[in-house]
Coordinates of C-alpha atoms and ligand atoms in Angstrom, one line a residue:
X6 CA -3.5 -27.8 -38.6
X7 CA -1.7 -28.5 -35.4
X8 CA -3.1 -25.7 -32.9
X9 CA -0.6 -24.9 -30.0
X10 CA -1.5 -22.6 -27.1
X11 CA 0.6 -20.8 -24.3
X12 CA -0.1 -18.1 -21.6
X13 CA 1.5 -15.4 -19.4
X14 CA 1.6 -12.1 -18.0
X15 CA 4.4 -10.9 -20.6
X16 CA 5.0 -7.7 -18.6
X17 CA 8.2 -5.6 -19.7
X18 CA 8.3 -7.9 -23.0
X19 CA 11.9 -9.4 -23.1
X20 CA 14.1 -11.9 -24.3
X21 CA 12.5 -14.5 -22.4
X22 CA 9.1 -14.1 -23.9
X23 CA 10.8 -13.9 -27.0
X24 CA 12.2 -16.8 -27.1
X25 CA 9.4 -19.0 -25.6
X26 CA 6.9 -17.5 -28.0
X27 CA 9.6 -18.1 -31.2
X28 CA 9.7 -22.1 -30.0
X29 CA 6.2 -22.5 -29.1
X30 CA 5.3 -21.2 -32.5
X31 CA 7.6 -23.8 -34.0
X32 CA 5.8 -26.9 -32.1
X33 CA 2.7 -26.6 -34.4
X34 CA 1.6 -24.5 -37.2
X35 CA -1.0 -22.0 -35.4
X36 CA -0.3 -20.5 -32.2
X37 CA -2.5 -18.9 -29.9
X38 CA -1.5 -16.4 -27.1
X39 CA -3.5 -15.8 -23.9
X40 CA -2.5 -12.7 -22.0
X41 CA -3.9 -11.9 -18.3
X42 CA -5.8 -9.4 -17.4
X43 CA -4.7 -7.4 -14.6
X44 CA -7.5 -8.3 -12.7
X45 CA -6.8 -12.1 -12.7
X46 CA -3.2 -11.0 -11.8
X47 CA -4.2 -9.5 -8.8
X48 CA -6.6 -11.9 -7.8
X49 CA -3.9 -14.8 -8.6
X50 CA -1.5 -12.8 -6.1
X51 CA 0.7 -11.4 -9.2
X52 CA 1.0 -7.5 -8.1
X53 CA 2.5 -4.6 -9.7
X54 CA 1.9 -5.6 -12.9
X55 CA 3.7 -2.2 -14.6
X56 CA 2.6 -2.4 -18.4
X57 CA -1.1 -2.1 -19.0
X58 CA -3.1 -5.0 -20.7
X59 CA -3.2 -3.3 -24.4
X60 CA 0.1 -2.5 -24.3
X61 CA 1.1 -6.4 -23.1
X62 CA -0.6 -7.5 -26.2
X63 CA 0.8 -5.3 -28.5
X64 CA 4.2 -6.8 -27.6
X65 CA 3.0 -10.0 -28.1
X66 CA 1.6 -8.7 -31.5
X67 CA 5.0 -7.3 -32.6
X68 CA 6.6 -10.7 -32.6
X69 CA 4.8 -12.2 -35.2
X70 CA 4.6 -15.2 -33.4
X71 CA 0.9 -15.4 -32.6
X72 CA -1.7 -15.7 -34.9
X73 CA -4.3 -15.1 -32.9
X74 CA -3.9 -13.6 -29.3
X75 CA -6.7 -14.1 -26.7
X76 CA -7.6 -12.6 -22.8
X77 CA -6.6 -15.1 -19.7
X78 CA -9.6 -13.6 -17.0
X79 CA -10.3 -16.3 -14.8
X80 CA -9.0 -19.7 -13.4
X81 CA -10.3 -23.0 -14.9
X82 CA -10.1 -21.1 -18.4
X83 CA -7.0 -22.8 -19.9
X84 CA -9.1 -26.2 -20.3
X85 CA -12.0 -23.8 -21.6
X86 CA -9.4 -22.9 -24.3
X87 CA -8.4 -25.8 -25.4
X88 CA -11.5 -27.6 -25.6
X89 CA -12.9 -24.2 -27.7
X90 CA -9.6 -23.8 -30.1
X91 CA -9.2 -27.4 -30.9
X92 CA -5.8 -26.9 -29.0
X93 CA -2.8 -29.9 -29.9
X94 CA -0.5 -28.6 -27.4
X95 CA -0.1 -26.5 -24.3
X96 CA 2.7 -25.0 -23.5
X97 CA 4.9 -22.6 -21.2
X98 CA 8.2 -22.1 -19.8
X99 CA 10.2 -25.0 -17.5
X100 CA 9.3 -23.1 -14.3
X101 CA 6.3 -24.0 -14.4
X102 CA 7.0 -28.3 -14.7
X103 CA 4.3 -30.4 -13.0
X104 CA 2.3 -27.2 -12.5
X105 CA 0.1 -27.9 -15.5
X106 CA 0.2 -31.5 -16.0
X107 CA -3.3 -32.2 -15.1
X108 CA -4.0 -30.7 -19.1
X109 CA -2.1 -33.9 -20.2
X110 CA -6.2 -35.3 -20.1
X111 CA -6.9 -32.7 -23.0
X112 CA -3.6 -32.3 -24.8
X113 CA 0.2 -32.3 -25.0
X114 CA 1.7 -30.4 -22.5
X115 CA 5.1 -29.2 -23.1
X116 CA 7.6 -27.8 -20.9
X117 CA 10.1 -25.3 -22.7
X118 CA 13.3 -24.7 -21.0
X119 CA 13.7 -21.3 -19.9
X120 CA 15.5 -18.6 -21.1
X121 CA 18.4 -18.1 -18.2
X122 CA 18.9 -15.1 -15.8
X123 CA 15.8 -12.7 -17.3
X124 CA 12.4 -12.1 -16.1
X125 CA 9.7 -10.1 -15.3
X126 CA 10.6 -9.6 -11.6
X127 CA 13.9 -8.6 -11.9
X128 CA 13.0 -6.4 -14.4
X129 CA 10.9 -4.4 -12.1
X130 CA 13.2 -4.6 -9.6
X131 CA 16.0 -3.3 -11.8
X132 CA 13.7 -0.5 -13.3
X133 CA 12.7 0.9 -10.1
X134 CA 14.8 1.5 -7.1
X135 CA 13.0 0.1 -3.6
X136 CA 10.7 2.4 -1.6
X137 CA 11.5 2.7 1.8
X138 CA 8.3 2.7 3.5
X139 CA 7.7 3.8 7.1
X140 CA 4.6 3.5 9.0
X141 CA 3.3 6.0 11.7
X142 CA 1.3 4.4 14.6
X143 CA 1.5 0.8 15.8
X144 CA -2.3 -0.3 16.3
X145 CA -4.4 -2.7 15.0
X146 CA -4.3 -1.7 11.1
X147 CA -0.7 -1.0 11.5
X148 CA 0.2 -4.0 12.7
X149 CA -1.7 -5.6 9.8
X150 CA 0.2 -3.5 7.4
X151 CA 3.5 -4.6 7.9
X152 CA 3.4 -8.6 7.1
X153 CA 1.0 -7.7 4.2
X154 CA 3.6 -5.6 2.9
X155 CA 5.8 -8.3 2.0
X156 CA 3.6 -10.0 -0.7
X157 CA 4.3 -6.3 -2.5
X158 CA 7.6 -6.0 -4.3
X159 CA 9.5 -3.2 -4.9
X160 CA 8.8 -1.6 -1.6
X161 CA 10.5 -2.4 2.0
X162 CA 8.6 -1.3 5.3
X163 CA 11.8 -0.3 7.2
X164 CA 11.3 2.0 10.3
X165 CA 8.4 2.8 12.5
X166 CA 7.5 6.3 14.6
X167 CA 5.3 6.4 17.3
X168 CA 5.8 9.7 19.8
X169 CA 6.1 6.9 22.4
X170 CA 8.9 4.9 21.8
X171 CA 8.8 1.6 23.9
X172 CA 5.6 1.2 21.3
X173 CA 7.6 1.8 18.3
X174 CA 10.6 -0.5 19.2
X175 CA 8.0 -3.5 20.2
X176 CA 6.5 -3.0 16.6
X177 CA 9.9 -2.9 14.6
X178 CA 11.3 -6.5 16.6
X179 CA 8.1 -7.9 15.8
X180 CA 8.1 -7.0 12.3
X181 CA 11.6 -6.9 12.0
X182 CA 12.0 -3.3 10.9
X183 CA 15.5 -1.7 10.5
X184 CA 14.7 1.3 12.3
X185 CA 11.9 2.6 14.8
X186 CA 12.1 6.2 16.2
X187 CA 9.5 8.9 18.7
X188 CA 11.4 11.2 16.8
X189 CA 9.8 12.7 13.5
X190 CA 12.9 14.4 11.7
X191 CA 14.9 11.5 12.3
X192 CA 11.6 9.6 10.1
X193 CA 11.9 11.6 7.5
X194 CA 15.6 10.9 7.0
X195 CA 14.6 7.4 6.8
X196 CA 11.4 7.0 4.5
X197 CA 10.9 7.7 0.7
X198 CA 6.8 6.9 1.7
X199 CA 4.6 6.9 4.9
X200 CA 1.7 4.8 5.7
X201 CA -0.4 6.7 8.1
X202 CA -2.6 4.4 10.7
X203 CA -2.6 6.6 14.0
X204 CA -5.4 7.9 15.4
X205 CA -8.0 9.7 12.8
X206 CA -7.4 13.6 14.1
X207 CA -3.9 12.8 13.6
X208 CA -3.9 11.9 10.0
X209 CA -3.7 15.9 8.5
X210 CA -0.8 16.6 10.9
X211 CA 1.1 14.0 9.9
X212 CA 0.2 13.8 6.1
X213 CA 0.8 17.7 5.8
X214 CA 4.5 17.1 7.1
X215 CA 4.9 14.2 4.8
X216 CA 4.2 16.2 1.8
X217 CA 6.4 18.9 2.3
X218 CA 9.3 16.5 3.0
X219 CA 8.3 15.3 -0.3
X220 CA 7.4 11.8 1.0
X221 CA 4.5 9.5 -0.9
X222 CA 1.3 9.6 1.7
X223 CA -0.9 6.2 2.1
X224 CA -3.1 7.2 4.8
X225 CA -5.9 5.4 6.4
X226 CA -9.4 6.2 6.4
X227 CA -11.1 9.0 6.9
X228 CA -8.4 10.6 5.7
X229 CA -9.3 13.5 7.0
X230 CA -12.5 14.8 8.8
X231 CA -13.2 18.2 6.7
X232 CA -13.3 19.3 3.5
X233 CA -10.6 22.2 4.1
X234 CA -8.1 19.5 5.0
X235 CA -8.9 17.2 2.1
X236 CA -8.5 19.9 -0.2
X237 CA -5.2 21.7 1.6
X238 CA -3.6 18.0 1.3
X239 CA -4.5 17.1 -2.1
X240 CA -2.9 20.7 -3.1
X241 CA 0.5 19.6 -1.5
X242 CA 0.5 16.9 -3.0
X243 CA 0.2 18.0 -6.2
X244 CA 2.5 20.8 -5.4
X245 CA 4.8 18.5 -4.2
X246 CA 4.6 16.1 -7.2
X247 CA 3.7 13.7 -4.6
X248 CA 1.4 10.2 -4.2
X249 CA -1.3 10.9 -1.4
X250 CA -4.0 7.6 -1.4
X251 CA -6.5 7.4 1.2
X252 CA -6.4 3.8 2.3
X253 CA -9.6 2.6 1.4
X254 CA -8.2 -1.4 1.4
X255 CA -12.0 -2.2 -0.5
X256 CA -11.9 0.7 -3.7
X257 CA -8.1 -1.4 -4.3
X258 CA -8.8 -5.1 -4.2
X259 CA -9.7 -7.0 -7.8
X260 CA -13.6 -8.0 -7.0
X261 CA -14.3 -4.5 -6.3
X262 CA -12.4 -3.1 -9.3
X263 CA -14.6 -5.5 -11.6
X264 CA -17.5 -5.2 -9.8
X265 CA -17.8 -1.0 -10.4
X266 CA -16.6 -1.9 -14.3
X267 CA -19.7 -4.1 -14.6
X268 CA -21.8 -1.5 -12.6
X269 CA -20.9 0.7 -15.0
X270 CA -20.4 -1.1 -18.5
X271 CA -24.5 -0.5 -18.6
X272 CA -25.6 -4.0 -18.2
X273 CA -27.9 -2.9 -15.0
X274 CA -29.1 0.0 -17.6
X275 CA -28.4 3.3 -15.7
X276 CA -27.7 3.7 -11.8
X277 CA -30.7 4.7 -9.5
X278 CA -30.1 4.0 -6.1
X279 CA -27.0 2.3 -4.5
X280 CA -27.7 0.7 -0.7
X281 CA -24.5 0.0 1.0
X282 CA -24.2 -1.5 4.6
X283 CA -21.1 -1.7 7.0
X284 CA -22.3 -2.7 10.6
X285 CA -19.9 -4.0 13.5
X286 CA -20.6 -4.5 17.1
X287 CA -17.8 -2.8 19.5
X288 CA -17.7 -3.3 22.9
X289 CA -19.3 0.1 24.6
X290 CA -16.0 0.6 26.5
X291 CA -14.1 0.7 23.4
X292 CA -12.2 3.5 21.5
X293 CA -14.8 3.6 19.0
X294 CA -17.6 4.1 21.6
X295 CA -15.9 6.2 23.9
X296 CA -14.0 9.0 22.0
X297 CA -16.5 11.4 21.9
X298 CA -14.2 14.0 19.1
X299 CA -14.1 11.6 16.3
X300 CA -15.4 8.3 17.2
X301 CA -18.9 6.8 16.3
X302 CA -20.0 4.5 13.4
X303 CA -19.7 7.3 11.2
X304 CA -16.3 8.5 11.3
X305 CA -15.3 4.8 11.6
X306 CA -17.3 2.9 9.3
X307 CA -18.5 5.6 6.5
X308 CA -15.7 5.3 4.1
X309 CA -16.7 2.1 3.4
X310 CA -20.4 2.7 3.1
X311 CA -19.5 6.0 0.9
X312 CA -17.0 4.5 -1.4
X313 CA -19.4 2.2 -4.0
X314 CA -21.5 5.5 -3.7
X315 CA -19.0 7.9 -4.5
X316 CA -18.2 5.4 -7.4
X317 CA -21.3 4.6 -8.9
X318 CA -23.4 8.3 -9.0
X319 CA -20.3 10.6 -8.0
X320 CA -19.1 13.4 -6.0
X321 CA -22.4 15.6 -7.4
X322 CA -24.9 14.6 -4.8
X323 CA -28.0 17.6 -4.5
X324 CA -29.0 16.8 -1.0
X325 CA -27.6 15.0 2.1
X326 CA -29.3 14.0 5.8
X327 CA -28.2 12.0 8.3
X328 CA -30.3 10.1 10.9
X329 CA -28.7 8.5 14.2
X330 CA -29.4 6.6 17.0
X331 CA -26.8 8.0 19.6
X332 CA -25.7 6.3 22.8
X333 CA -26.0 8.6 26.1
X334 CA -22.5 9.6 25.6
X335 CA -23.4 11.3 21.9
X336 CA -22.0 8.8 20.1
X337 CA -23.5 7.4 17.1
X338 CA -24.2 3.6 17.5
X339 CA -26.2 3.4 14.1
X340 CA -26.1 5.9 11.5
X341 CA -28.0 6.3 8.0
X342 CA -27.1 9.2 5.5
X343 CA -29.7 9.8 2.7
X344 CA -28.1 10.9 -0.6
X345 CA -29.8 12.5 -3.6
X346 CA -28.3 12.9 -6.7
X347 CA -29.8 14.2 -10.2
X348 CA -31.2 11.2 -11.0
X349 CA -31.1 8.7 -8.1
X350 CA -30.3 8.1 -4.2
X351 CA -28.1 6.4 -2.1
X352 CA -27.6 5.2 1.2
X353 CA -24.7 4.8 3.9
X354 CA -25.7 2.7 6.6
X355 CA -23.4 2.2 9.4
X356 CA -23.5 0.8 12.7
X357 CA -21.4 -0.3 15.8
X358 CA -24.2 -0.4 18.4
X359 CA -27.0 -2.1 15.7
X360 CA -25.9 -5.1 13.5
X361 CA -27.5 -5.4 10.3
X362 CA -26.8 -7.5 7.1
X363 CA -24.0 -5.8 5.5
X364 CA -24.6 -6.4 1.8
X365 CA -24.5 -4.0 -0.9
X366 CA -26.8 -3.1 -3.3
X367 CA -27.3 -1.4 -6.7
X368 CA -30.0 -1.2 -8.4
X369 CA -30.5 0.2 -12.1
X370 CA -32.8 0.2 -14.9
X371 CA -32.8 -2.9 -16.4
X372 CA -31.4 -5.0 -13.5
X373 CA -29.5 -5.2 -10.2
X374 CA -26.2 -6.4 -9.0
X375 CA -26.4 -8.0 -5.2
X376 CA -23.0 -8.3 -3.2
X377 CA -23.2 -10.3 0.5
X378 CA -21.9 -9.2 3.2
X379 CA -18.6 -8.7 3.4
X380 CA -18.8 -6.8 0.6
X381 CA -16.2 -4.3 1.4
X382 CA -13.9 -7.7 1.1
X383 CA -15.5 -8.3 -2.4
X384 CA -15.3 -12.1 -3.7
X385 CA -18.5 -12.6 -5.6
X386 CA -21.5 -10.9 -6.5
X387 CA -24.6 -11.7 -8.5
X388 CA -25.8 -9.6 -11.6
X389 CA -29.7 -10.0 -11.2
X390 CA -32.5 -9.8 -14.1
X391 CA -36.0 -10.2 -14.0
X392 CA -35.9 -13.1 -16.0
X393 CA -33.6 -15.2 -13.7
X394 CA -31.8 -17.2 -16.5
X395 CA -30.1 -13.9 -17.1
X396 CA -28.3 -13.8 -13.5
X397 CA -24.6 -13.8 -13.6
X398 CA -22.4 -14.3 -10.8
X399 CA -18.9 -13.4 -10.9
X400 CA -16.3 -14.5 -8.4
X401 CA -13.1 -13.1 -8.0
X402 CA -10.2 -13.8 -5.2
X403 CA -9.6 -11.5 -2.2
X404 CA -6.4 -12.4 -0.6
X405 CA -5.1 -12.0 3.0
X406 CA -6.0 -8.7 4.9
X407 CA -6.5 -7.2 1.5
X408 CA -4.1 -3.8 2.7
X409 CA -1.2 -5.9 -0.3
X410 CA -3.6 -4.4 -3.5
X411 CA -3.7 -0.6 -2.1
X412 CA -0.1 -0.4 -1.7
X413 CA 0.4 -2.2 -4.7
X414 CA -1.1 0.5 -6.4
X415 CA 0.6 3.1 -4.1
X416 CA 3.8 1.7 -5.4
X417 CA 3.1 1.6 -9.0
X418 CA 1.9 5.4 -8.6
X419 CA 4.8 6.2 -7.3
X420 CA 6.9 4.5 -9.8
X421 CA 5.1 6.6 -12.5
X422 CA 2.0 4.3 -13.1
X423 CA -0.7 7.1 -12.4
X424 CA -3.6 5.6 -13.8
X425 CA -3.1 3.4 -10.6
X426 CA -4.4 6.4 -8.4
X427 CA -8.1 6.1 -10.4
X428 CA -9.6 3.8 -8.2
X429 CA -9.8 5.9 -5.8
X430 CA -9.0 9.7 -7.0
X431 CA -8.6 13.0 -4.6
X432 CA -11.8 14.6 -6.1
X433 CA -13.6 11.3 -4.3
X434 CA -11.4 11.7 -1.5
X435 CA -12.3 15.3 -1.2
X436 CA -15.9 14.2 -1.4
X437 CA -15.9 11.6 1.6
X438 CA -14.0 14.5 3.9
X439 CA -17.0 16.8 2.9
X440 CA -19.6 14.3 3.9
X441 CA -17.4 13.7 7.3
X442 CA -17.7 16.9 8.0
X443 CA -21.7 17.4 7.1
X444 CA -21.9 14.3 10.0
X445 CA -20.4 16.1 12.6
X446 CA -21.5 19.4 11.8
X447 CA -25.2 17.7 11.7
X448 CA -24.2 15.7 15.0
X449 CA -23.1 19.5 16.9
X450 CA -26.8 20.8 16.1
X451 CA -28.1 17.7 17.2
X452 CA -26.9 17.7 20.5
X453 CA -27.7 21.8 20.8
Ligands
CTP4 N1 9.6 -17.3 -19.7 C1 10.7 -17.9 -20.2 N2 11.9 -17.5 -19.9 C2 12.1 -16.4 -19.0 C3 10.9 -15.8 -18.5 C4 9.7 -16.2 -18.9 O1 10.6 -18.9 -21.0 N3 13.3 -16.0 -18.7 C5 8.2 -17.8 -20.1 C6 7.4 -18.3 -18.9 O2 7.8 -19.6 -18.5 C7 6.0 -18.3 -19.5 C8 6.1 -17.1 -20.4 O3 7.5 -16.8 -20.6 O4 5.8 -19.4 -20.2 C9 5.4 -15.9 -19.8 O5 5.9 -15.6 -18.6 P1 5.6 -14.5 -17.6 O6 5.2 -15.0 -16.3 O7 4.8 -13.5 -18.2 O8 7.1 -13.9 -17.4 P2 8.1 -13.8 -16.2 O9 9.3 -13.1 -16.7 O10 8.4 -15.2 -15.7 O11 7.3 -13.0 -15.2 P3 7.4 -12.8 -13.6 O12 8.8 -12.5 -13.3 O13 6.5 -11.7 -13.3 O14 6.9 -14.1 -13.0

């Protein structure tokens, strides 16, 4: 029996699949299917992704070309295949020639023309009109925003405010922006979605007036810095039949994704205790050290620390203290917060003043999983056992700045995909404002 293999994304199943799966079935007599994960697709650099994995295999299914139809999750696995199947020949479309010649060692590889003027991509772009994304502040995020943007179809950055407008012109030349403007209702004109990257005690203003202009809100972290506004926000939003995502670049990105399923799946038996640490040294004259309103390793660096918490034992924590080493300004150059939930505890630990080793930990019944520093940029991580021979290490790609996978998501959301917004949902959101505000209530009587 002559065994041939082929693999792809198959996303909006058309004509194109059809037809390579119809001829690849007619090279041999038993043909096997791999379909990708999302995950691998993301991690590969293949965003928006719109139909889910099941539903990408049913297509496949309803062909009747494959008789048996297997999961594409990580690089190197192709040879794994094809050693494991018994595989005669490889095979895939002509855009891909030279690309997986090295199999010729373990097979036949065969290029199959490809079927003209269909595909995926223009699909996607056909199915969903462009979103005309503006961004509101030109500082340091912002101006990583913008060129990570363009790995991200489907959407356009196009105009730029900033209430000074010498800033916002320098920012739309470099980035070559259609428009820039200091003048909000002009904006609005301009934008079917806003990212939000100005200064924290800004974020509400601006995400309230986005809302009720009915625009899609990506805003950066904290979102805001009380649970009132959190709330009043994710209300509009809903009202509004709007996207709002708080910009958490980490809760987005692939590793992280597979890193809370595998927390979760049980293999570390239940969750008692999760340790996450985000320390990094600012210069005391900095923003960060000097704004004494909202700045601090807290309001900076706690959505990070919060999120794998938030995650892994939820928005239900019993009890919460804080403990700080403050500079003689106020502001928090090291802060801890002490979580207890039902059945565990957690721990935020943030610094800009102390440097520690930022890795992340959580711990569970049967086992632990151990992420290095940067974990908040997650690429590997190591399920641990008592018995060592257990240990499993994953790795999984993190590419660029990592800001491409949360508007990725952002997009899809917006194009209908909801089940985009889970991995990070307004109820967590809502949870990470409440804790902000605990911090700077706590930080008030501290300095009474
Ligand atoms: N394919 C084909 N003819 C097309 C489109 C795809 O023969 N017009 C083949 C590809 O070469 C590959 C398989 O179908 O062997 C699955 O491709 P996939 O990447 O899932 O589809 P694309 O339409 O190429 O997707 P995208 O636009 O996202 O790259």
């Amino acid at each position: 029996m002559k065994k041939v293999i082929t693999y792809g994304s198959f996303d909006l199943f058309h004509d194109g699949h059809y037809n390579l799966l119809k001829r690849a079935k007619e090279l041999g007599d038993y043909l096997i299917v791999g379909v990708t994960t999302e995950q691998y697709d993301e991690s590969r650099g293949k965003l928006n992704v719109v139909d889910s994995l099941m539903d990408r295999i049913e297509h496949v299914r309803r062909t009747g070309f494959a008789d048996e139809i297997i999961i594409e999750d990580h690089k190197g696995q192709k040879v794994e295949d094809i050693l494991k199947y018994h595989v005669e020949i490889f095979t895939v479309g002509s855009d891909w020639i030279g690309t997986f010649d090295f199999l010729k060692e373990y097979c036949e590889v065969v290029y199959l023309d490809r079927t003209k003027d269909i595909s995926s991509t223009s699909l996607r772009a056909r199915n969903f009109s462009i979103i005309r994304v503006g961004v509101i502040g030109t500082g340091r995020i912002a101006r990583r925003f913008a060129p990570e943007a363009k790995y991200v179809s489907g959407v356009n950055v196009e105009c730029v405010y900033h209430p000074t407008k010498e800033n916002a012109h320098v920012y739309a030349e470099k980035f070559e922006l259609k428009s820039y403007t200091d003048d909000l209702a002009t904006f609005w004109t301009e934008v079917d979605a806003v990212y939000i990257a100005s200064p924290h005690q800004t974020h509400y203003g601006y995400a309230k007036a986005a809302l009720e202009k009915k625009k899609h809100v990506l805003c950066e972290k904290p979102m805001v810095l009380n649970e009132k506004e959190a709330k009043e926000l994710s209300r509009l939003a809903v009202e509004s039949g709007c996207i709002l995502f708080e910009a958490i670049k980490t809760a987005f990105c692939p590793g992280f994704a597979q890193l809370i399923n595998i927390a979760r799946s049980g293999v570390i038996g239940a969750i008692r205790d999760v340790e996450a640490t985000f320390t990094k040294l600012e210069s005391p004259l900095s923003r960060e050290l000097t704004d004494t309103v909202t700045g601090g390793s807290f309001t900076e660096l706690g959505s990070y620390a919060l999120l794998p918490i938030v995650k892994l034992l939820g928005t239900n924590y019993q009890g919460l203290r804080f403990e700080s080493i403050r500079a003689d300004n106020g502001i928090d150059i090291y802060t801890k917060a002490y979580f207890n939930y039902l059945n565990g505890f957690a721990t935020a630990k943030v610094g800009l003043g102390v440097k520690s080793e930022g890795q992340l930990v959580i711990s569970g019944t049967k086992g632990y999983i151990l992420v290095a520093a940067p974990w908040w940029k997650t690429e590997s991580f190591e399920v641990r056992f008592e018995d060592e021979a257990l240990n499993e290490r994953y790795f999984v790609k993190f590419m660029g700045e990592g800001l491409r996978y949360e508007l990725s998501d952002f997009a899809a959301a917006i194009n209908g995909h909801t089940h985009k917004g889970l991995k990070l949902t307004l109820e967590e959101s809502v949870m990470m404002a409440t804790v902000m505000e605990t911090f700077m209530l706590s930080s008030k009587k501290a300095d009474i």
